[in-house]
Coordinates of C-alpha atoms and ligand atoms in Angstrom, one line a residue:
X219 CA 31.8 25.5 -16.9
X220 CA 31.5 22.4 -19.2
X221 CA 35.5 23.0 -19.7
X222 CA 36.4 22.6 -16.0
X223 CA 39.0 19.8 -14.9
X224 CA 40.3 18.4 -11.8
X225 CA 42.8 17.0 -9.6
X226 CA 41.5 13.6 -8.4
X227 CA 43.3 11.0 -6.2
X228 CA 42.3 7.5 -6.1
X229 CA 43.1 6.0 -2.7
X230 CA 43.4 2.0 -2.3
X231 CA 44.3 1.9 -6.0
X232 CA 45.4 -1.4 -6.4
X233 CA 42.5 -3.3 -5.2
X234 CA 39.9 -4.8 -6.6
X235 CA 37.4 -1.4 -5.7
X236 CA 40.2 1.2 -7.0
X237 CA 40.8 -0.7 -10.0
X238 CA 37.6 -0.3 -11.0
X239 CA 37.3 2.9 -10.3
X240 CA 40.4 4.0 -12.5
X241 CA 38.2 2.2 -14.9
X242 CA 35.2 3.8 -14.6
X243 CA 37.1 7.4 -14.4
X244 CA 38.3 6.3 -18.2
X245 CA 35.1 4.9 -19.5
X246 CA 33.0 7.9 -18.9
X247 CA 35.9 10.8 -19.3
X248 CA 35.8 11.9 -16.1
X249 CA 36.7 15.6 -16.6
X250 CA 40.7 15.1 -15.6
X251 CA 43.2 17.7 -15.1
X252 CA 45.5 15.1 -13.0
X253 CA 45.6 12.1 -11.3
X254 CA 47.2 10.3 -8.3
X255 CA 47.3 6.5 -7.6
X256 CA 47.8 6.0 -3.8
X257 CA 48.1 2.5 -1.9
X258 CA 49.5 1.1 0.9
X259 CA 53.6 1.1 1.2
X260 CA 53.5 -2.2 0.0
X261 CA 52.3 -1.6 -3.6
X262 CA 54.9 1.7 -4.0
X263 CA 56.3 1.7 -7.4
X264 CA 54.2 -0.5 -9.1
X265 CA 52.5 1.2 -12.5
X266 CA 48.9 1.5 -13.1
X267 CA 47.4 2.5 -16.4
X268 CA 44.8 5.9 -17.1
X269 CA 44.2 6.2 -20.8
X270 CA 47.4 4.0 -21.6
X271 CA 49.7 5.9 -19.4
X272 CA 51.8 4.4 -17.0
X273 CA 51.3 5.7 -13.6
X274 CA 53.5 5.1 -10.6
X275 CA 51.8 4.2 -7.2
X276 CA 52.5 6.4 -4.1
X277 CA 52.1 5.4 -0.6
X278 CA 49.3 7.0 0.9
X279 CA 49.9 9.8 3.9
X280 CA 49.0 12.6 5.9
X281 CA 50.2 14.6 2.7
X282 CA 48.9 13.3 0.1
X283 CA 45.9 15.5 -0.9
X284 CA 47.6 18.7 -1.4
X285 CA 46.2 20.3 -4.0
X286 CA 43.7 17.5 -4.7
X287 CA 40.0 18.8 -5.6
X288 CA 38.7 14.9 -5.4
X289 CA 39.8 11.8 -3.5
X290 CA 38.0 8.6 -4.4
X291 CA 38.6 6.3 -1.4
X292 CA 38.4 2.5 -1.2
X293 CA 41.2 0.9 1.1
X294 CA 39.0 -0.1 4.0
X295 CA 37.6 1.2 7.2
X296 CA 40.5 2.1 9.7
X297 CA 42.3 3.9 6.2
X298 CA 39.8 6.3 5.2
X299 CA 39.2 7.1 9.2
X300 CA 42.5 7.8 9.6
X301 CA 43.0 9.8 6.1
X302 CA 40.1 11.1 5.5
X303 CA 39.9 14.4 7.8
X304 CA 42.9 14.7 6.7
X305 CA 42.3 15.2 3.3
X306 CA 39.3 17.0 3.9
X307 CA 41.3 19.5 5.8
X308 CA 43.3 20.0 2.8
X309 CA 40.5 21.4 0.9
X310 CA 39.8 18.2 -0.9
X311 CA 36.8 16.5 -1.2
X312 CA 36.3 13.0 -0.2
X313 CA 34.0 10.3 -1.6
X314 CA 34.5 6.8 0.7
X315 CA 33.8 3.7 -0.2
X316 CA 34.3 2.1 3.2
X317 CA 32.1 2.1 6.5
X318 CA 33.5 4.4 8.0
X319 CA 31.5 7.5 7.5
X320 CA 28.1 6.4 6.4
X321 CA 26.3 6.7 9.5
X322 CA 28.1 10.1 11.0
X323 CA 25.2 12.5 11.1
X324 CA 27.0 15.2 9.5
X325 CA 28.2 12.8 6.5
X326 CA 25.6 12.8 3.3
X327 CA 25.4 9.0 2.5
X328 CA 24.6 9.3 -1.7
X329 CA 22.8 7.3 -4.5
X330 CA 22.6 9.2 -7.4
X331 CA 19.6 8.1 -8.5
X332 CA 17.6 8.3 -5.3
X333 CA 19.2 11.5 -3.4
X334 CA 21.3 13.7 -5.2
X335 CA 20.3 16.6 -3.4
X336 CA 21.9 15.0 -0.2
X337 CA 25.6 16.2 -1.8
X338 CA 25.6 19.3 -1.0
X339 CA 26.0 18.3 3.0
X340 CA 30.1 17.3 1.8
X341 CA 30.5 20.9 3.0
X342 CA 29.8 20.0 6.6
X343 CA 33.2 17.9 6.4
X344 CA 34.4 17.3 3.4
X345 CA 33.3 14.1 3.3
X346 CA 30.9 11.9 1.0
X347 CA 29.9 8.5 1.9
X348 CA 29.2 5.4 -0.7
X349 CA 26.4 3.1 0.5
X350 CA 27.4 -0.5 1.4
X351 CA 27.0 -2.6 -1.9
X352 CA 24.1 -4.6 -0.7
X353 CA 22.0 -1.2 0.3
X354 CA 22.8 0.1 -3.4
X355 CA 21.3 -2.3 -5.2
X356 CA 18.2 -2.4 -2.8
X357 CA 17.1 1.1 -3.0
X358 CA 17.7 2.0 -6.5
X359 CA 14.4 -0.2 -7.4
X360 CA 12.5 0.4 -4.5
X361 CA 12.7 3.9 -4.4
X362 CA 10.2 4.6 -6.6
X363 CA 8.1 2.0 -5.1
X364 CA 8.3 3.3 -2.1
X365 CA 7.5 7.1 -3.3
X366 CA 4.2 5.7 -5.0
X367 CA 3.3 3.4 -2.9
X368 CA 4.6 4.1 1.0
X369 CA 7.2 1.2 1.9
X370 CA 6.1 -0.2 5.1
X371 CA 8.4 -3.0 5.7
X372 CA 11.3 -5.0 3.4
X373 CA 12.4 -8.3 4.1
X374 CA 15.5 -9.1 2.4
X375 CA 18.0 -12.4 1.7
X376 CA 21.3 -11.4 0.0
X377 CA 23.9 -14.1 -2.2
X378 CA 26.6 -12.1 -2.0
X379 CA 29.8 -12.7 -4.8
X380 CA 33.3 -12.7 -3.3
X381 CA 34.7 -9.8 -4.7
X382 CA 33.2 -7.8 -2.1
X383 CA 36.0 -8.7 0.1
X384 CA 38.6 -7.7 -2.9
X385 CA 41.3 -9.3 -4.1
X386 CA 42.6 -12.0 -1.5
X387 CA 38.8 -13.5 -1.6
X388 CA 38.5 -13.9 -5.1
X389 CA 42.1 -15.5 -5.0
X390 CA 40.6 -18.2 -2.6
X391 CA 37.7 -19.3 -4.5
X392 CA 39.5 -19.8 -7.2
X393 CA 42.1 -21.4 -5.4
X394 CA 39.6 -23.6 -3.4
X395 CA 37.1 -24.5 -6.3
X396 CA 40.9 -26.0 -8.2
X397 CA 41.8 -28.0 -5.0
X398 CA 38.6 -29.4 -4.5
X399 CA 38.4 -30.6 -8.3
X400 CA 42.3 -31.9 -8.0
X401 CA 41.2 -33.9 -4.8
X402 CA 43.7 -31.5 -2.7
X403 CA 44.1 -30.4 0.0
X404 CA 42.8 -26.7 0.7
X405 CA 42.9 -23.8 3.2
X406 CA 40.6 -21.5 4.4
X407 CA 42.0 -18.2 5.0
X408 CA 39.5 -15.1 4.1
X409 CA 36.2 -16.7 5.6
X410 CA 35.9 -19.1 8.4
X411 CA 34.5 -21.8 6.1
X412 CA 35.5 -23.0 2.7
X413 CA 33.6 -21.0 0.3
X414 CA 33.7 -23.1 -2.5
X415 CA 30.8 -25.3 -3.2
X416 CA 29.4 -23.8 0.0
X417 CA 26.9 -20.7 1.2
X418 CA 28.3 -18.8 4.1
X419 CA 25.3 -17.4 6.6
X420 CA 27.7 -14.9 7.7
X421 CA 29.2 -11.2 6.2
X422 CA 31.3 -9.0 8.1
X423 CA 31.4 -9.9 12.0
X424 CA 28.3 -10.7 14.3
X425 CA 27.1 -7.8 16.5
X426 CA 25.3 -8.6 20.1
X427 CA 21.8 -8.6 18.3
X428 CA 23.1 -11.8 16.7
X429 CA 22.8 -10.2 13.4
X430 CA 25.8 -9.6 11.1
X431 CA 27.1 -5.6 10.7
X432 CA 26.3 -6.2 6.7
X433 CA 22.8 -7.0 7.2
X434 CA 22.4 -4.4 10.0
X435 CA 24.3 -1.6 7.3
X436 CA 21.4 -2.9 4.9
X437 CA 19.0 -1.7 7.8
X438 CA 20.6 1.6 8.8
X439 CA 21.7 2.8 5.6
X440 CA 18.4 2.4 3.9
X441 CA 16.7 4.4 6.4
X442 CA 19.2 7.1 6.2
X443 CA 18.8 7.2 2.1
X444 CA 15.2 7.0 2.1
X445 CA 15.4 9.8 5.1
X446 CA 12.6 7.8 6.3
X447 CA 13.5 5.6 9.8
X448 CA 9.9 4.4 10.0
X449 CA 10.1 1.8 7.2
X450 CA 11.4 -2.0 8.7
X451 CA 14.0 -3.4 7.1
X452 CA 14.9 -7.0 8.0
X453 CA 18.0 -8.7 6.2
X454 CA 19.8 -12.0 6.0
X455 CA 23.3 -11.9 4.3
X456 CA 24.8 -14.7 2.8
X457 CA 27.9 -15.5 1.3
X458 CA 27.9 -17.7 -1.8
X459 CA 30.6 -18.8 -4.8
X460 CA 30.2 -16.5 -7.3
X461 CA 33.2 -14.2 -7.8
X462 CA 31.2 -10.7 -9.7
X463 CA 27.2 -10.0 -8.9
X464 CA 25.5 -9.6 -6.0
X465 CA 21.6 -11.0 -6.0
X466 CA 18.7 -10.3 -3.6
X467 CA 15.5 -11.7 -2.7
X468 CA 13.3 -8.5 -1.8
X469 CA 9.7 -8.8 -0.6
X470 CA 8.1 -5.7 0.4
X471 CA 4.6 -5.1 2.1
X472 CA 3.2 -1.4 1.3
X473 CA 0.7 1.0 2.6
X474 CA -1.3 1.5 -0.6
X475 CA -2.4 -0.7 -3.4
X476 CA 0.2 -2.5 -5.5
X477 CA 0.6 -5.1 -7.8
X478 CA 3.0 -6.8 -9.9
X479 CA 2.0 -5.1 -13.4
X480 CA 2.1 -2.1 -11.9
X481 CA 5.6 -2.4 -10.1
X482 CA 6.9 -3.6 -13.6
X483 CA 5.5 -0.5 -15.6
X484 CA 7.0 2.2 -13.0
X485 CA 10.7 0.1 -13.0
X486 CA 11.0 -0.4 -16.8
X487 CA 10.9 3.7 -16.8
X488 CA 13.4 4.1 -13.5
X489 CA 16.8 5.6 -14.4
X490 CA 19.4 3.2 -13.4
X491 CA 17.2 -0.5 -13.7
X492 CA 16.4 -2.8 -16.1
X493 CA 13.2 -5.2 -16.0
X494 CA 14.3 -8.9 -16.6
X495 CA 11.0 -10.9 -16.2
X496 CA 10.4 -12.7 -19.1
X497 CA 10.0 -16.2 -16.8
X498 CA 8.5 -18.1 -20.3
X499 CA 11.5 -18.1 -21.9
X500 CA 14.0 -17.7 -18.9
X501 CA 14.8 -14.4 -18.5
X502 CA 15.3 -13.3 -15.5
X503 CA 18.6 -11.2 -13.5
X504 CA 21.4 -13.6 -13.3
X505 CA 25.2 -12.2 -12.3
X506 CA 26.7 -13.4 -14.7
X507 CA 24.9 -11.1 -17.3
X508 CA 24.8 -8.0 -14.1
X509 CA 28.9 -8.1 -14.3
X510 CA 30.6 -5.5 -16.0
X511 CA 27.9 -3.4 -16.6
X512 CA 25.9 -0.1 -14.6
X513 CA 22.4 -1.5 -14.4
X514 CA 20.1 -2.8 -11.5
X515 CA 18.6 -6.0 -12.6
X516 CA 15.2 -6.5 -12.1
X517 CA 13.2 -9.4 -12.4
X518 CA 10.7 -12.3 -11.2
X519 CA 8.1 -9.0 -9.9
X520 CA 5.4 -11.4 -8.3
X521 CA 2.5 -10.6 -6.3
X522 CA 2.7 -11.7 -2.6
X523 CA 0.0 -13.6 -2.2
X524 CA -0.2 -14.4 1.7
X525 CA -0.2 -11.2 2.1
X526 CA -2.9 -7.5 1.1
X527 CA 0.0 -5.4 -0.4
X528 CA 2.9 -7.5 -1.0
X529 CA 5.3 -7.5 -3.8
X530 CA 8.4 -9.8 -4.0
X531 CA 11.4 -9.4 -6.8
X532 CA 14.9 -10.7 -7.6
X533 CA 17.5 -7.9 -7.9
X534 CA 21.3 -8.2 -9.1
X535 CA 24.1 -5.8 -9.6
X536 CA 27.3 -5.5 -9.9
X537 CA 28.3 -5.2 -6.7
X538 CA 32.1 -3.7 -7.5
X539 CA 30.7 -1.3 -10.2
X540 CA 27.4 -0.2 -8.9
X541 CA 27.6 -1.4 -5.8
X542 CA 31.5 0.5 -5.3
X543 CA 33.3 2.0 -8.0
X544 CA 30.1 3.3 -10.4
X545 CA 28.6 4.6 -7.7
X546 CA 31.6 6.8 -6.3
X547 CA 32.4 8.2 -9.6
X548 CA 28.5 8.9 -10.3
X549 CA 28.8 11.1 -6.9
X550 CA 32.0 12.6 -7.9
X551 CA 30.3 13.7 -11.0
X552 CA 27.7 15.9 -9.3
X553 CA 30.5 17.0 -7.4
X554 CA 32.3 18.3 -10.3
X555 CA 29.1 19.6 -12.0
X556 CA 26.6 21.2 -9.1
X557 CA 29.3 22.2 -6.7
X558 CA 33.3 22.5 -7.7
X559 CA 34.4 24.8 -10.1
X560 CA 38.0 23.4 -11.3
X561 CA 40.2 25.0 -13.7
Ligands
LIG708 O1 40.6 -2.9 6.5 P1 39.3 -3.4 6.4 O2 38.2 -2.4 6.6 O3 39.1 -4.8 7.0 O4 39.1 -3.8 4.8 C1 40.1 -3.8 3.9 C2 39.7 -4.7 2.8 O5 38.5 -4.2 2.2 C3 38.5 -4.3 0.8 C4 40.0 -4.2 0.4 O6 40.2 -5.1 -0.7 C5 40.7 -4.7 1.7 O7 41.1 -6.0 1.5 N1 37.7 -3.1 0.4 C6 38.0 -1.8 0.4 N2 36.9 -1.2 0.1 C7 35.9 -2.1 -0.2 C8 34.6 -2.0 -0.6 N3 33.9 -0.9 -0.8 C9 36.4 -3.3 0.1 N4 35.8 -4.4 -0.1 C10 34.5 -4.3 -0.5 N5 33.9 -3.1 -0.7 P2 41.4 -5.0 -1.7 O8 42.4 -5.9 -1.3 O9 40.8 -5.2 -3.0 O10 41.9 -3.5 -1.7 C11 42.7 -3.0 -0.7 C12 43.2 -1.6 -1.2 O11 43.5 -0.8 -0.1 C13 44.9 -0.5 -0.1 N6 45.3 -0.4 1.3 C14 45.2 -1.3 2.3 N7 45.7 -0.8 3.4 C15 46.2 0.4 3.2 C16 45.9 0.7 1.8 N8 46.3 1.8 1.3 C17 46.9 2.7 2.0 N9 47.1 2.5 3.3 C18 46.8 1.4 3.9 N10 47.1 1.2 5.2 C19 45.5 -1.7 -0.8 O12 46.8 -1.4 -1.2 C20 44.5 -1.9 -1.9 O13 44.7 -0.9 -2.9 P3 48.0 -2.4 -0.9 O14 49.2 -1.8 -1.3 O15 47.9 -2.7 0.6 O16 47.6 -3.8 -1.6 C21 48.0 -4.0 -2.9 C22 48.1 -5.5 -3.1 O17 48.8 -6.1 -2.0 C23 48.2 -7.4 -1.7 N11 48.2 -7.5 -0.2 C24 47.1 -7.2 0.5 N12 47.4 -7.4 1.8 C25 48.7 -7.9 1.9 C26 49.2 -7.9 0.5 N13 50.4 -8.3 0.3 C27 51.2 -8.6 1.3 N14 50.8 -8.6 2.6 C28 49.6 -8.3 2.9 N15 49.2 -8.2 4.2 C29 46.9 -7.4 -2.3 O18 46.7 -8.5 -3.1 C30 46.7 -6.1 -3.1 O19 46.4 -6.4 -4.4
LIG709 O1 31.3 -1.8 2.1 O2 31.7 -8.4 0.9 O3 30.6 -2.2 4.1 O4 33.0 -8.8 2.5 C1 32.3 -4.7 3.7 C2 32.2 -6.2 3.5 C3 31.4 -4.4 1.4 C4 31.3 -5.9 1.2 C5 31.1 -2.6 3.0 C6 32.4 -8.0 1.8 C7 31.2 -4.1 2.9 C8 32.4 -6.5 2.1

């Protein structure tokens, strides 16, 4: 069936997520028979390019997926609640990139490289969830660690870039960093804080356990990817001015034997990372060089030395490709490959 094509709708278009994925749909010729740019009522009428072709945005509805084999969704939480079932009910399946779904029982939670096999549960509801970007970008390296060597607990700081929280975000720290140079006057109006020049302790709202929902989704989701809820996962979450690439500290503690030249060996032959640890001459995962490419960076592997079995590692991606948009369409490829049969 290498011919099939399908009907795909991309649902939050215009942000910063959508746009990417419209991207990545082009870059790797996502097998299309049609496509459908939807966004809010706001954006209605305003053209997007696929493959040089001008493409008129729709407002997104009730009705939208008829006839739709494949809805990419990224227009936040309460959108993909409310539109999802019924786009699923429709016969179409949905891959979301919001939090929405990912912790419904019934709703697979997918990273290609780790758990492919968990797809085939879309037929439950029609729905397919994408991991938060933070959890992506975790378990893609430490899967195979954790297969070798029995994860027992991660401890993990995140420096997260702005674009997680799309467009308006990336608008103020540009917009911040400019005043701040001019000697204005600026305003904070995505984060609490000015984000320029400053690290922000503090992603998504604070839950009663006085943790934030990011760094408890980093918790959660791992578990339910690894299918493992024994392993600990501890996380902080931290906001900081860097517009594309999220980085994270990660030190694990495992049940058997590891060390640092091992861990290296095993990631330089792990299908979606790249080892960056050449320290002598300063190579090591930075975001600038993680944006606008697929790749989990890996780098500064180190022995923990206060503790038996202990390794700690610096890990960045790109948290709108790999962390969102890659991602989604990666899923939506398995999709079109293991389960749908198109025309
Ligand atoms: O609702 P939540 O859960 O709090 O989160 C929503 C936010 O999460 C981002 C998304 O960023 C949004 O700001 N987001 C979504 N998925 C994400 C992910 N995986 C994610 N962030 C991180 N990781 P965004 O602004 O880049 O993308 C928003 C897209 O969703 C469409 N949308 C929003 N509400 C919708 C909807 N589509 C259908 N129905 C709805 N009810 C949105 O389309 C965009 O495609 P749009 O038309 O609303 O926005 C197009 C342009 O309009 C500007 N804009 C935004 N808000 C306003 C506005 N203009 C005027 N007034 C506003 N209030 C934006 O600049 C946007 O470019
Ligand atoms: O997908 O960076 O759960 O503000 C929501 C918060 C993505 C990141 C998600 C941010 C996250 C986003």
């Amino acid at each position: 069936m290498t011919d099939s094509r399908f009907n795909i709708a991309v649902a939050g278009a215009t942000g910063a997520v959508g746009n990417q994925m419209i991207s990545c749909l082009e870059e790797r010729n996502f097998p299309i028979k049609s496509i459908k740019f939807l966004a809010s009522s706001r954006s209605v009428g305003r053209k997007l390019k696929y493959k040089g072709r001008d493409i008129a945005v729709e407002e997104l509805t009730e009705t939208s997926f008829k006839g739709i084999d494949i809805a990419l969704f990224s227009a936040g939480g309460g959108t993909s609640e409310k539109f999802a079932p019924f786009a699923a009910n429709d016969g179409c399946v949905v891959v979301d990139n919001s939090s929405a779904w990912r912790m419904d029982p019934e709703v697979p939670l997918v990273v290609p490289e780790v758990n492919p096999h968990a797809v085939a549960q879309y037929r439950n509801k029609g729905i397919i969830a994408n991991p938060n970007c933070s959890t992506i970008q975790l378990v893609v390296p430490l899967h195979p660690l954790h297969q070798k060597y029995g994860i027992k607990r991660i401890v993990v700081s995140t420096y997260q870039a702005v674009s997680g929280t799309g467009k308006k975000a990336i608008d103020e720290l540009d917009s911040q960093t400019r005043a701040i140079l001019n000697f204005k006057k600026h305003e904070n109006k995505v984060y609490p804080h000015t984000i320029a020049f400053n690290c922000l302790p503090h992603i998504d709202v604070f839950l009663e356990n006085g943790y934030t929902k990011e760094e408890m989704k980093m918790v959660h989701e791992t578990r339910k990817i690894f299918e493992d809820d024994t392993i600990g996962v501890t996380a902080t979450t931290v906001r900081v001015p860097v517009f594309f690439g999220h980085s994270e500290s990660i030190n694990i503690e495992t049940i058997k034997n590891v060390s640092a030249i091992e861990v290296r060996a095993l990631l330089e032959r792990t299908s979606g990372v790249k080892v960056v640890d050449d320290p002598e001459n300063n190579r090591y995962p930075l975001a600038i060089d993680a944006a606008g490419q697929d790749l989990t960076l890996v780098g500064r592997i180190r022995d923990d030395e206060s503790i038996e079995n202990g390794i700690n590692m610096w890990v960045v991606a790109d948290n709108i490709r790999k962390g969102a948009a890659t991602n989604a369409v990666q899923i939506a490829e398995i999709l079109t490959k293991e389960y749908l049969s198109g025309e």
